[in-house]
Short mmCIF file of C-alpha atoms in Angstrom, two decimals:
data_model
loop_
_atom_site.label_atom_id
_atom_site.label_comp_id
_atom_site.label_asym_id
_atom_site.label_seq_id
_atom_site.Cartn_x
_atom_site.Cartn_y
_atom_site.Cartn_z
CA MET A 5 -22.87 -10.41 -15.36
CA THR A 6 -21.33 -7.07 -14.39
CA TYR A 7 -17.97 -5.79 -15.45
CA PHE A 8 -15.65 -3.43 -13.62
CA ASP A 9 -15.34 -0.08 -15.37
CA ALA A 10 -11.86 1.27 -14.75
CA SER A 11 -12.75 4.72 -16.06
CA THR A 12 -15.03 5.40 -13.08
CA SER A 13 -12.36 4.61 -10.50
CA ASN A 14 -9.29 6.60 -11.46
CA THR A 15 -8.31 7.91 -8.03
CA THR A 16 -4.86 7.17 -6.68
CA ASN A 17 -4.68 5.95 -3.11
CA SER A 18 -1.71 7.53 -1.33
CA LYS A 19 -1.68 5.04 1.58
CA ALA A 20 -1.47 2.10 -0.80
CA ILE A 21 1.38 3.70 -2.74
CA GLY A 22 3.18 4.56 0.51
CA SER A 23 2.80 0.99 1.70
CA LEU A 24 4.24 -0.32 -1.55
CA LEU A 25 7.21 2.05 -1.42
CA LEU A 26 7.94 1.24 2.21
CA GLY A 27 7.82 -2.47 1.40
CA ILE A 28 10.33 -2.02 -1.43
CA LEU A 29 12.60 0.14 0.74
CA SER A 30 12.46 -2.41 3.56
CA ILE A 31 14.08 -4.94 1.23
CA MET A 32 16.75 -2.53 -0.03
CA ILE A 33 17.83 -0.90 3.26
CA PRO A 34 19.31 -3.52 5.60
CA PHE A 35 19.21 -1.97 9.07
CA ILE A 36 16.14 0.26 8.90
CA GLY A 37 14.27 -2.24 6.73
CA LEU A 38 12.49 -3.95 9.59
CA VAL A 39 11.00 -0.69 10.84
CA LEU A 40 10.01 0.38 7.31
CA GLY A 41 8.40 -3.00 6.70
CA ILE A 42 6.32 -2.76 9.86
CA ILE A 43 5.18 0.75 8.97
CA GLY A 44 4.30 -0.47 5.46
CA ILE A 45 2.20 -3.30 6.89
CA ILE A 46 0.38 -0.84 9.16
CA PHE A 47 -0.39 1.45 6.21
CA ALA A 48 -1.66 -1.50 4.18
CA ARG A 49 -3.95 -2.66 6.99
CA ILE A 50 -5.35 0.85 7.50
CA GLU A 51 -6.05 1.14 3.78
CA GLN A 52 -7.62 -2.29 3.60
CA LYS A 53 -10.04 -1.42 6.41
CA SER A 54 -11.04 1.89 4.80
CA ASN A 55 -12.09 0.22 1.55
#
Protein backbone atom coordinates (compact mmCIF):
# COMPACT_ATOMS: atom_id res chain seq x y z
CA MET A 1 0.00 0.00 0.00
CA THR A 2 1.39 3.42 -0.93
CA TYR A 3 0.71 6.65 0.85
CA PHE A 4 0.67 10.16 -0.56
CA ASP A 5 3.52 12.27 0.77
CA ALA A 6 2.36 15.87 0.97
CA SER A 7 5.87 17.18 1.54
CA THR A 8 6.92 16.27 -2.02
CA SER A 9 4.06 18.16 -3.65
CA ASN A 10 4.04 21.64 -2.14
CA THR A 11 3.56 23.68 -5.30
CA THR A 12 0.61 26.03 -5.55
CA ASN A 13 -1.39 25.89 -8.75
CA SER A 14 -2.39 29.39 -9.84
CA LYS A 15 -5.10 28.25 -12.29
CA ALA A 16 -6.83 26.22 -9.59
CA ILE A 17 -6.75 29.15 -7.17
CA GLY A 18 -8.02 31.51 -9.88
CA SER A 19 -10.85 29.13 -10.67
CA LEU A 20 -11.82 28.97 -7.00
CA LEU A 21 -11.77 32.74 -6.61
CA LEU A 22 -13.80 33.29 -9.77
CA GLY A 23 -16.35 30.75 -8.56
CA ILE A 24 -16.71 32.56 -5.24
CA LEU A 25 -16.96 35.95 -6.96
CA SER A 26 -19.59 34.62 -9.36
CA ILE A 27 -21.85 33.95 -6.38
CA MET A 28 -21.22 37.34 -4.74
CA ILE A 29 -21.50 39.64 -7.79
CA PRO A 30 -24.99 39.43 -9.29
CA PHE A 31 -24.68 40.81 -12.82
CA ILE A 32 -21.14 39.85 -13.78
CA GLY A 33 -21.38 36.54 -11.90
CA LEU A 34 -22.41 34.49 -14.91
CA VAL A 35 -19.38 35.59 -16.91
CA LEU A 36 -17.04 35.02 -13.97
CA GLY A 37 -18.52 31.58 -13.39
CA ILE A 38 -17.98 30.57 -17.01
CA ILE A 39 -14.38 31.78 -16.91
CA GLY A 40 -13.85 29.87 -13.66
CA ILE A 41 -15.18 26.68 -15.24
CA ILE A 42 -12.85 27.14 -18.21
CA PHE A 43 -9.84 27.60 -15.90
CA ALA A 44 -10.82 24.50 -13.93
CA ARG A 45 -11.12 22.39 -17.10
CA ILE A 46 -7.76 23.61 -18.41
CA GLU A 47 -6.13 22.75 -15.10
CA GLN A 48 -7.79 19.36 -14.92
CA LYS A 49 -6.47 18.44 -18.37
CA SER A 50 -2.91 19.55 -17.53
CA ASN A 51 -2.70 17.25 -14.50
